Coordinates of C-alpha atoms in Angstrom, one line a residue:
X1 CA 4.6 52.3 9.2
X2 CA 3.8 51.6 12.8
X3 CA 2.3 48.3 14.0
X4 CA 0.7 49.7 17.1
X5 CA -2.9 48.7 16.2
X6 CA -2.2 45.0 15.8
X7 CA -0.9 44.8 19.3
X8 CA -3.9 46.5 20.7
X9 CA -6.1 44.2 18.7
X10 CA -4.5 41.0 19.9
X11 CA -4.6 42.1 23.5
X12 CA -8.2 43.1 23.2
X13 CA -9.0 39.5 22.6
X14 CA -8.8 39.0 26.3
X15 CA -11.2 41.7 27.3
X16 CA -14.4 39.7 26.7
X17 CA -13.8 37.3 29.5
X18 CA -12.9 39.9 32.2
X19 CA -9.9 37.9 33.2
X20 CA -11.0 34.5 34.5
X21 CA -14.5 34.3 35.6
X22 CA -15.1 33.4 39.0
X23 CA -17.1 31.0 41.3
X24 CA -20.5 30.5 41.7
X25 CA -21.7 24.5 42.1
X26 CA -26.1 17.9 32.0
X27 CA -25.0 15.1 31.5
X28 CA -24.1 12.8 34.3
X29 CA -20.7 13.5 35.7
X30 CA -17.8 11.9 33.8
X31 CA -17.1 8.3 34.8
X32 CA -20.4 7.8 36.6
X33 CA -23.3 7.6 34.0
X34 CA -25.7 6.1 36.6
X35 CA -25.5 9.0 39.0
X36 CA -28.8 10.8 39.6
X37 CA -28.8 14.4 38.6
X38 CA -30.7 17.1 40.4
X39 CA -31.1 20.9 40.2
X40 CA -32.2 23.2 43.0
X41 CA -34.3 25.9 41.2
X42 CA -34.4 29.4 42.7
X43 CA -36.8 29.4 45.6
X44 CA -39.6 32.0 45.1
X45 CA -39.5 34.9 47.4
X46 CA -43.1 35.5 48.6
X47 CA -42.1 38.5 50.8
X48 CA -40.9 42.1 49.9
X49 CA -38.4 42.5 47.2
X50 CA -35.7 43.5 49.7
X51 CA -35.9 40.0 51.2
X52 CA -35.1 38.4 47.9
X53 CA -31.4 37.9 48.9
X54 CA -32.6 35.6 51.7
X55 CA -34.5 33.3 49.3
X56 CA -31.5 33.2 47.0
X57 CA -29.2 32.5 49.9
X58 CA -31.3 29.6 51.1
X59 CA -31.4 28.2 47.5
X60 CA -27.6 28.3 47.4
X61 CA -27.2 26.8 50.8
X62 CA -29.4 23.8 50.0
X63 CA -27.5 23.4 46.7
X64 CA -24.2 23.3 48.6
X65 CA -25.5 20.7 51.1
X66 CA -26.6 18.4 48.3
X67 CA -23.4 18.9 46.4
X68 CA -21.5 17.3 49.3
X69 CA -23.3 14.0 48.7
X70 CA -21.0 11.7 46.7
X71 CA -24.0 9.8 45.2
X72 CA -25.6 12.8 43.6
X73 CA -24.8 15.1 40.6
X74 CA -25.9 18.6 41.4
X75 CA -26.3 21.3 38.8
X76 CA -24.5 24.6 39.6
X77 CA -26.6 27.4 41.1
X78 CA -25.3 29.6 38.3
X79 CA -27.1 27.5 35.7
X80 CA -30.2 27.1 38.0
X81 CA -30.4 30.9 38.4
X82 CA -31.1 31.3 34.7
X83 CA -34.7 30.1 35.5
X84 CA -35.4 32.7 38.2
X85 CA -37.4 35.2 36.1
X86 CA -38.5 33.1 33.2
X87 CA -39.2 29.5 34.2
X88 CA -40.3 27.0 31.5
X89 CA -41.9 23.7 32.2
X90 CA -40.0 21.2 34.5
X91 CA -39.7 18.9 31.5
X92 CA -38.0 21.6 29.4
X93 CA -35.7 22.4 32.3
X94 CA -34.8 18.7 32.6
X95 CA -34.0 18.5 28.9
X96 CA -31.9 21.7 29.0
X97 CA -29.9 20.7 32.1
X98 CA -29.9 16.9 31.7
X99 CA -31.4 16.3 35.2
X100 CA -33.6 13.7 36.6
X101 CA -35.1 15.7 39.4
X102 CA -35.8 19.3 40.3
X103 CA -36.3 20.8 43.7
X104 CA -38.4 23.9 43.7
X105 CA -40.5 25.9 46.2
X106 CA -41.0 29.2 48.0
X107 CA -39.7 31.2 51.0
X108 CA -41.6 33.7 53.2
X109 CA -40.7 35.6 56.3
X110 CA -43.3 36.4 59.0
X111 CA -43.3 38.2 62.3
X112 CA -41.3 41.1 63.6
X113 CA -37.8 41.4 64.7
X114 CA -38.6 39.9 68.2
X115 CA -39.9 36.6 67.0
X116 CA -39.3 36.2 63.3
X117 CA -40.6 33.1 61.6
X118 CA -39.9 31.5 58.2
X119 CA -42.1 29.4 55.9
X120 CA -40.3 27.2 53.3
X121 CA -42.3 24.9 51.0
X122 CA -39.9 22.6 49.1
X123 CA -41.2 20.2 46.4
X124 CA -39.1 17.5 44.7
X125 CA -40.3 16.8 41.2
X126 CA -39.4 13.9 38.9
X127 CA -38.7 15.4 35.5
X128 CA -39.8 12.5 33.3
X129 CA -43.4 12.7 34.2
X130 CA -43.6 16.0 36.2
X131 CA -44.6 14.1 39.3
X132 CA -44.1 15.4 42.8
X133 CA -42.0 12.9 44.7
X134 CA -41.8 14.7 48.0
X135 CA -43.1 17.9 49.5
X136 CA -43.2 19.5 52.9
X137 CA -44.2 22.8 54.6
X138 CA -41.8 24.1 57.2
X139 CA -43.2 26.8 59.4
X140 CA -40.6 27.4 62.1
X141 CA -38.8 30.1 64.0
X142 CA -36.0 31.7 62.0
X143 CA -33.6 30.3 64.5
X144 CA -34.3 26.9 63.0
X145 CA -33.2 27.9 59.5
X146 CA -30.1 25.7 59.4
X147 CA -32.0 22.7 60.8
X148 CA -34.6 23.3 58.0
X149 CA -32.0 23.4 55.3
X150 CA -30.5 20.1 56.7
X151 CA -33.9 18.4 56.8
X152 CA -34.7 19.4 53.2
X153 CA -31.4 18.1 52.0
X154 CA -31.8 14.9 53.9
X155 CA -35.2 14.3 52.5
X156 CA -34.0 14.9 49.0
X157 CA -31.1 12.5 49.5
X158 CA -33.4 9.8 50.9
X159 CA -36.0 10.1 48.1
X160 CA -33.3 9.9 45.4
X161 CA -32.0 6.6 46.8
X162 CA -28.6 7.9 48.1
X163 CA -27.5 7.2 51.6
X164 CA -26.8 9.8 54.3
X165 CA -23.4 8.2 54.9
X166 CA -22.4 9.4 51.4
X167 CA -22.9 13.0 52.6
X168 CA -20.5 13.1 55.5
X169 CA -20.9 16.3 57.6
X170 CA -22.0 18.4 54.6
X171 CA -25.8 18.0 55.3
X172 CA -25.4 19.1 59.0
X173 CA -23.4 22.3 58.4
X174 CA -24.3 25.0 61.0
X175 CA -22.2 28.0 59.9
X176 CA -23.1 30.4 62.7
X177 CA -25.2 30.8 65.8
X178 CA -25.8 34.5 65.0
X179 CA -28.7 35.1 62.6
X180 CA -27.8 38.8 62.1
X181 CA -24.3 37.6 61.0
X182 CA -25.9 35.0 58.7
X183 CA -28.2 37.6 57.1
X184 CA -25.2 39.9 56.5
X185 CA -23.4 37.0 54.9
X186 CA -26.3 36.2 52.6
X187 CA -26.5 39.9 51.6
X188 CA -22.8 39.7 50.8
X189 CA -23.3 36.7 48.6
X190 CA -26.1 38.5 46.7
X191 CA -23.7 41.3 45.8
X192 CA -20.9 39.0 44.9
X193 CA -23.0 36.9 42.6
X194 CA -24.6 39.7 40.6
X195 CA -23.9 39.4 36.9
X196 CA -22.6 42.9 36.5
X197 CA -19.0 42.6 37.6
X198 CA -18.3 46.0 39.2
X199 CA -16.1 47.3 42.0
X200 CA -19.2 48.7 43.6
X201 CA -20.9 45.3 43.9
X202 CA -17.8 43.5 45.1
X203 CA -17.0 46.3 47.7
X204 CA -20.6 46.0 48.9
X205 CA -20.0 42.2 49.3
X206 CA -16.8 42.9 51.3
X207 CA -18.6 45.4 53.5
X208 CA -21.3 42.8 54.3
X209 CA -18.9 40.0 55.0
X210 CA -17.0 42.3 57.3
X211 CA -20.2 42.9 59.3
X212 CA -20.8 39.1 59.4
X213 CA -17.4 38.4 60.9
X214 CA -17.6 41.3 63.3
X215 CA -20.9 39.9 64.6
X216 CA -19.5 36.4 64.8
X217 CA -15.7 36.1 64.7
X218 CA -16.1 32.3 64.5
X219 CA -18.0 32.4 61.2
X220 CA -15.5 30.5 59.0
X221 CA -17.4 30.7 55.7
X222 CA -17.9 34.4 56.0
X223 CA -14.2 34.8 56.5
X224 CA -13.7 32.7 53.4
X225 CA -16.0 34.9 51.4
X226 CA -14.2 38.0 52.7
X227 CA -10.9 36.5 51.5
X228 CA -12.3 35.6 48.2
X229 CA -13.9 39.0 47.4
X230 CA -10.8 40.9 48.4
X231 CA -8.6 38.5 46.4
X232 CA -10.7 39.1 43.3
X233 CA -10.6 42.9 43.7
X234 CA -6.9 42.7 44.0
X235 CA -6.5 40.4 41.0
X236 CA -8.5 42.5 38.7
X237 CA -6.4 45.5 39.6
X238 CA -9.5 47.4 40.8
X239 CA -7.6 48.0 44.1
X240 CA -4.2 46.3 43.8
X241 CA -3.0 47.7 47.1
X242 CA -1.0 46.1 49.9
X243 CA -3.9 46.8 52.3
X244 CA -6.3 44.8 50.0
X245 CA -3.9 41.9 49.8
X246 CA -3.3 41.9 53.5
X247 CA -7.0 41.8 54.3
X248 CA -7.4 38.9 51.9
X249 CA -4.5 37.0 53.5
X250 CA -5.8 37.6 57.0
X251 CA -9.3 36.5 56.2
X252 CA -8.1 33.3 54.4
X253 CA -5.8 32.3 57.3
X254 CA -8.6 33.0 59.8
X255 CA -11.0 30.9 57.8
X256 CA -8.5 28.0 57.6
X257 CA -7.8 28.2 61.3
X258 CA -11.5 27.9 62.1
X259 CA -12.5 25.2 59.6
X260 CA -9.5 23.6 57.8
X261 CA -11.7 20.8 56.4
X262 CA -14.4 23.0 55.0
X263 CA -14.2 22.9 51.2
X264 CA -15.5 26.4 50.8
X265 CA -12.6 27.6 52.9
X266 CA -10.2 25.5 50.8
X267 CA -11.6 27.1 47.6
X268 CA -11.2 30.6 49.0
X269 CA -7.6 29.8 50.2
X270 CA -6.8 28.4 46.7
X271 CA -8.1 31.6 45.1
X272 CA -6.0 33.7 47.5
X273 CA -2.8 31.9 46.3
X274 CA -3.9 32.2 42.7
X275 CA -5.1 35.8 42.7
X276 CA -2.8 37.5 45.2
X277 CA 0.3 35.4 45.5
X278 CA 0.4 34.0 42.0
X279 CA 1.5 30.7 43.6
X280 CA -0.3 28.2 41.3
X281 CA 1.0 25.0 42.9
X282 CA -0.3 26.1 46.3
X283 CA -3.6 27.1 44.7
X284 CA -4.0 23.6 43.1
X285 CA -3.2 22.0 46.5
X286 CA -6.1 23.8 48.1
X287 CA -8.4 23.1 45.2
X288 CA -7.4 19.4 45.4
X289 CA -8.5 19.3 49.0
X290 CA -11.8 20.9 48.2
X291 CA -12.3 18.4 45.3
X292 CA -12.1 15.5 47.8
X293 CA -15.0 16.9 49.8
X294 CA -16.9 18.1 46.7
X295 CA -16.1 15.6 44.0
X296 CA -16.9 16.9 40.5
X297 CA -18.1 20.3 41.8
X298 CA -17.9 22.7 38.8
X299 CA -16.4 25.5 40.9
X300 CA -13.4 23.3 41.7
X301 CA -13.0 22.1 38.1
X302 CA -13.3 25.6 36.8
X303 CA -10.7 26.9 39.3
X304 CA -8.3 24.1 38.3
X305 CA -8.7 25.0 34.6
X306 CA -7.9 28.6 35.2
X307 CA -4.8 27.9 37.1
X308 CA -3.6 25.3 34.6
X309 CA -3.9 27.9 31.8
X310 CA -1.6 30.1 33.8
X311 CA 0.8 27.2 34.1
X312 CA 0.7 26.5 30.4
X313 CA -1.0 23.1 30.9
X314 CA -3.7 23.9 28.2
X315 CA -5.0 20.4 27.5
X316 CA -5.6 19.7 31.2
X317 CA -7.3 23.1 31.5
X318 CA -9.5 22.3 28.5
X319 CA -10.6 19.1 30.1
X320 CA -11.5 20.7 33.4
X321 CA -13.4 23.6 31.9
X322 CA -15.4 21.1 29.7
X323 CA -16.2 19.1 32.8
X324 CA -17.3 22.3 34.6
X325 CA -19.6 23.3 31.8
X326 CA -21.1 19.8 31.8
X327 CA -22.2 20.4 35.4
X328 CA -22.9 24.1 34.9
X329 CA -24.4 24.0 31.4
X330 CA -26.1 27.4 31.2
X331 CA -23.3 29.5 32.5
X332 CA -22.6 31.9 29.6
X333 CA -19.3 33.2 31.0
X334 CA -18.0 29.7 31.6
X335 CA -18.9 28.8 28.0
X336 CA -17.0 31.9 26.8
X337 CA -13.9 30.9 28.9
X338 CA -14.1 27.5 27.3
X339 CA -14.2 29.2 23.9
X340 CA -11.2 31.3 24.7
X341 CA -9.3 28.2 25.7
X342 CA -10.2 26.6 22.4
X343 CA -9.1 29.7 20.6
X344 CA -5.7 29.7 22.4
X345 CA -5.3 26.0 21.2
X346 CA -6.2 27.3 17.7
X347 CA -9.3 25.0 17.6
X348 CA -11.4 27.8 16.1
X349 CA -14.5 26.0 15.0
X350 CA -14.9 24.7 18.6
X351 CA -14.3 28.2 19.9
X352 CA -17.1 29.6 17.7
X353 CA -19.5 26.9 18.9
X354 CA -18.7 27.7 22.5
X355 CA -19.3 31.4 21.9
X356 CA -22.6 30.6 20.2
X357 CA -23.6 28.7 23.3
X358 CA -22.7 31.7 25.4
X359 CA -24.8 33.9 23.2
X360 CA -27.8 31.6 23.7
X361 CA -27.4 32.0 27.5
X362 CA -26.6 35.7 27.5
X363 CA -28.1 37.2 24.2
X364 CA -28.3 40.7 25.7
X365 CA -24.6 40.9 26.5
X366 CA -22.0 42.2 24.0
X367 CA -19.0 40.2 25.0
X368 CA -19.8 36.7 23.5
X369 CA -20.5 38.4 20.1
X370 CA -17.2 40.2 20.4
X371 CA -15.3 37.0 21.2
X372 CA -16.9 35.3 18.2
X373 CA -15.8 38.2 16.0
X374 CA -12.2 37.8 17.1
X375 CA -12.3 34.1 16.5
X376 CA -13.3 34.6 12.9
X377 CA -10.3 37.0 12.4
X378 CA -8.0 34.4 14.0
X379 CA -9.5 31.5 12.2
X380 CA -10.1 32.8 8.7
X381 CA -8.2 36.1 8.4
X382 CA -9.4 38.2 5.5
X383 CA -11.9 35.5 4.3
X384 CA -13.7 35.8 7.6
X385 CA -14.4 39.5 7.4
X386 CA -18.0 39.0 6.1
X387 CA -18.8 36.6 9.0
X388 CA -17.2 39.0 11.5
X389 CA -19.2 41.9 10.1
X390 CA -22.4 39.9 10.4
X391 CA -21.6 39.0 14.0
X392 CA -20.9 42.7 14.8
X393 CA -24.3 43.7 13.4
X394 CA -25.9 41.2 15.8
X395 CA -24.5 42.8 18.9
X396 CA -27.6 44.0 20.9
X397 CA -26.1 47.2 22.3
X398 CA -24.0 49.0 19.6
X399 CA -22.7 51.6 22.0
X400 CA -21.2 49.0 24.4
X401 CA -17.4 49.7 24.6
X402 CA -16.6 46.2 23.4
X403 CA -18.9 46.6 20.4
X404 CA -17.2 49.9 19.6
X405 CA -13.9 48.2 19.8
X406 CA -14.6 45.5 17.2
X407 CA -16.2 48.0 14.9
X408 CA -13.0 50.0 15.0
X409 CA -10.9 46.9 14.1
X410 CA -13.3 45.8 11.4
X411 CA -12.8 49.2 9.7
X412 CA -9.1 48.9 10.0
X413 CA -9.0 45.4 8.5
X414 CA -11.2 46.5 5.7
X415 CA -8.9 49.4 5.0
X416 CA -11.3 52.2 5.9
X417 CA -9.1 54.3 8.2
X418 CA -11.3 57.5 8.2
X419 CA -14.2 55.4 9.4
X420 CA -12.0 53.9 12.1
X421 CA -11.2 57.3 13.4
X422 CA -14.9 58.2 13.5
X423 CA -15.6 55.1 15.5
X424 CA -12.7 56.0 17.9
X425 CA -14.2 59.5 18.4
X426 CA -17.3 57.9 19.9
X427 CA -15.2 56.4 22.8
X428 CA -15.7 58.8 25.7
X429 CA -12.5 57.9 27.7
X430 CA -8.9 58.7 26.9
X431 CA -7.6 55.7 28.8
X432 CA -9.0 52.3 27.8
X433 CA -8.0 49.8 30.5
X434 CA -8.6 46.1 30.8
X435 CA -7.1 43.4 32.9
X436 CA -4.6 42.7 30.1
X437 CA -3.8 46.0 28.6
X438 CA -3.8 49.8 28.9
X439 CA -4.4 51.7 25.8
X440 CA -5.1 55.4 25.1
X441 CA -7.3 56.9 22.3
X442 CA -4.3 59.0 21.3
X443 CA -2.1 55.9 20.9
X444 CA -4.7 54.3 18.7
X445 CA -5.3 57.4 16.7
X446 CA -1.6 57.9 16.1
X447 CA -1.4 54.5 14.3
X448 CA -4.3 55.4 12.1
X449 CA -2.8 58.8 11.2
X450 CA 0.4 57.0 10.2
X451 CA -1.6 54.8 7.9
X452 CA -3.1 57.9 6.3
X453 CA 0.4 59.4 5.9
X454 CA -0.3 62.2 8.4
X455 CA 3.0 61.9 10.2
X456 CA 2.7 65.2 12.2
X457 CA -0.7 64.3 13.7
X458 CA 0.6 60.8 14.4
X459 CA 3.6 62.1 16.2
X460 CA 1.6 64.6 18.2
X461 CA -0.7 61.7 19.4
X462 CA 2.2 59.4 20.2
X463 CA 3.7 62.3 22.3
X464 CA 0.4 62.8 24.1
X465 CA 0.2 59.1 24.9
X466 CA 3.8 59.0 26.2
X467 CA 3.2 61.9 28.5
X468 CA 0.1 60.4 30.1
X469 CA 1.8 57.0 30.4
X470 CA 4.9 58.4 31.9
X471 CA 2.9 60.0 34.7
X472 CA 1.0 56.7 35.3
X473 CA 4.2 54.7 35.4
X474 CA 5.8 57.0 38.0
X475 CA 3.1 55.9 40.5
X476 CA 2.6 52.3 39.3
X477 CA 6.1 51.2 38.5
X478 CA 5.3 47.4 38.6
X479 CA 2.3 47.4 36.2
X480 CA 3.4 45.6 33.1
X481 CA 0.5 47.0 31.0
X482 CA 1.7 50.5 31.5
X483 CA 5.3 49.6 30.7
X484 CA 4.3 47.9 27.5
X485 CA 2.0 50.6 26.4
X486 CA 4.7 53.2 27.1
X487 CA 7.2 51.1 25.0
X488 CA 4.8 51.3 22.0
X489 CA 4.4 55.1 22.4
X490 CA 8.2 55.5 22.6
X491 CA 8.6 53.3 19.5
X492 CA 6.1 55.6 17.6
X493 CA 8.3 58.6 18.6
X494 CA 11.5 56.8 17.3
X495 CA 12.9 56.4 20.8
X496 CA 14.1 52.9 20.0
X497 CA 16.3 52.2 23.1
X498 CA 13.6 53.5 25.5
X499 CA 10.9 51.6 23.7
X500 CA 12.7 48.2 23.9
X501 CA 13.7 48.8 27.5
X502 CA 10.0 49.3 28.5
X503 CA 8.9 46.3 26.5
X504 CA 11.5 44.1 28.1
X505 CA 10.6 45.5 31.6
X506 CA 7.0 44.5 31.1
X507 CA 8.2 40.9 30.5
X508 CA 10.4 41.0 33.5
X509 CA 7.5 42.0 35.7
X510 CA 5.2 39.2 34.3
X511 CA 7.2 36.6 32.3
X512 CA 5.7 33.7 30.6
X513 CA 7.2 31.2 33.1
X514 CA 5.2 33.0 35.8
X515 CA 2.0 33.3 33.8
X516 CA 1.6 31.5 30.4
X517 CA -1.7 33.2 29.8
X518 CA -0.9 36.8 30.3
X519 CA 2.9 36.7 29.8
X520 CA 2.4 36.0 26.1
X521 CA 0.6 39.3 25.7
X522 CA 3.7 41.1 26.7
X523 CA 5.8 38.9 24.4
X524 CA 3.6 40.0 21.6
X525 CA 3.9 43.6 22.7
X526 CA 7.6 43.3 22.5
X527 CA 7.3 42.0 19.0
X528 CA 5.4 45.1 18.1
X529 CA 8.0 47.3 19.6
X530 CA 10.8 45.5 17.7
X531 CA 8.9 45.8 14.5
X532 CA 8.2 49.5 15.0
X533 CA 11.8 50.1 15.8
X534 CA 13.1 48.4 12.7
X535 CA 14.2 45.2 14.4
X536 CA 12.4 43.0 12.0
X537 CA 14.4 39.9 12.7
X538 CA 13.8 40.1 16.5
X539 CA 10.1 40.8 15.8
X540 CA 9.8 37.6 13.7
X541 CA 11.7 35.7 16.4
X542 CA 9.1 36.8 18.9
X543 CA 6.2 35.8 16.6
X544 CA 7.8 32.4 16.0
X545 CA 7.9 31.8 19.7
X546 CA 4.2 32.7 20.1
X547 CA 3.0 30.6 17.2
X548 CA 4.8 27.6 18.7
X549 CA 2.7 27.7 21.9
X550 CA -1.1 28.0 22.6
X551 CA -2.2 31.6 22.5
X552 CA -4.4 34.1 20.7
X553 CA -2.4 34.6 17.6
X554 CA -2.4 33.0 14.1
X555 CA -0.8 33.4 10.7
X556 CA -4.2 34.3 9.3
X557 CA -4.5 37.2 11.7
X558 CA -1.0 38.4 11.0
X559 CA -1.7 38.3 7.2
X560 CA -5.0 40.1 7.7
X561 CA -3.7 43.1 9.5
X562 CA -2.2 45.7 7.1
X563 CA 0.1 47.1 9.7
X564 CA 2.4 43.9 9.5
X565 CA 3.1 44.7 5.8
X566 CA 6.8 45.5 6.3
X567 CA 7.4 42.4 8.4
X568 CA 5.6 40.2 5.9
X569 CA 7.9 41.4 3.2
X570 CA 10.9 40.0 5.0
X571 CA 12.0 36.6 3.6
X572 CA 12.2 35.3 7.1
X573 CA 8.5 35.7 7.4
X574 CA 8.0 33.4 4.5
X575 CA 10.0 30.7 6.4
X576 CA 7.7 31.4 9.4
X577 CA 4.7 30.7 7.2
X578 CA 6.2 27.5 5.9
X579 CA 7.0 26.4 9.5
X580 CA 3.7 27.1 11.1
X581 CA 1.3 26.8 8.1

């Protein structure tokens, strides 16, 4: 019987994290327990709702200025943003974030387009006794906005006992003389930082950053953000075109030409090399430069961790991601990425704890629950089905595609194939695409029909999947996901030579030596193709290789899935269990 479903299941493990989460700056930073910790809470927008992006942007700018001070520990704006709509007491915030001080306040615009003015009222509060340490009211022309930001940061630094010398040029940053360009830049940031990761949001960010650099061609950080957004769109295959890559490169190079010492520029350039070029060494070089200017900044730690996973340096990646979460303690997505790293290292109890943390921070989202479900399958196999079922029932939105996915696999692993087909029927799209894999409903259904002994229906579905994938491969020849999926479809049709060719081609396009994180997915797909083609020894050889390195595969998972039955009967599989058990 075919093994198609298990391959789809293992690759689906990666869906919950969307492919490496990206950017946004509790306990004191490692190695310096005496460092004062501060959080800049979202400044309240006292104007119309359409001006909210401005208050958010000012909050982020002040956070960035304070993060440049070596003597301070600054909580990421991602964690701080959790308190925008529902803000508990300062004392509770302090306990949750592990901070000593909180900067809060409000922003209001006034006046028309001819002479706009801004009022900002910052207050620095000591968490231990909820005492205001410093406060001010700034009523100035909008032209003074950068001076106001600098003055606020300087006052905070002074009140917290740090010296301005520790900040370098970070407190005095003046990104542009053009206020229209600056407002376009802030609008772009508001789109890029929205929690719903969609092409529409990121394209809106790109459009605003383009306006910013058109209005001020010397605006280095706007060029950096333009490079960053285009690089991400390319990386996630939302628009993996040469034009998108070229715009990312041009923007990164322009930003570096204008401000080579700017850490934001260095971070953007690092992500360009990571996302577009796949040059991890160059990416780490740029992240290292940024780290010197922003020591301990969670964005830099996070970036290093993601690149190190691609390089196969899992323990170093784990350390960097743990450090990033310490400084960004309420970032649900970062907690999930840490959980995924633990899962790859087969430290499943720690993975489940990390996913529980993500659920606390994002209880309305499906993906942390889904990740937890898969961790139980990897960790406990059949004995974890009760816990995985309980986690599935806690998913807040049952119609979410990720929720539907794990319900499908749960039915498969419990041996209820008719119910699995019913779950699959509820999926509206034929093509199910993620960063890591491309699957078709017909390909999934074919596997179930084979389990039910309905060979004609299985073959018809394999043929339909192969036809669709052949058309896609003809226009996207270098997409390893399509090649691998086509190999599985061919194997289901008994086209052994064609199936193995496509599986190997996927690995040639993205080998493990180039990407230890994603390349192993295609190693596993090749194992499936071998097994479906009767090449059991080669399938076991592939599995042995994967169990010898960090990745999302375990013996418990292999023994759970009924579709590996023929492989498990081979005596060589018993030796594999002895070796890795």
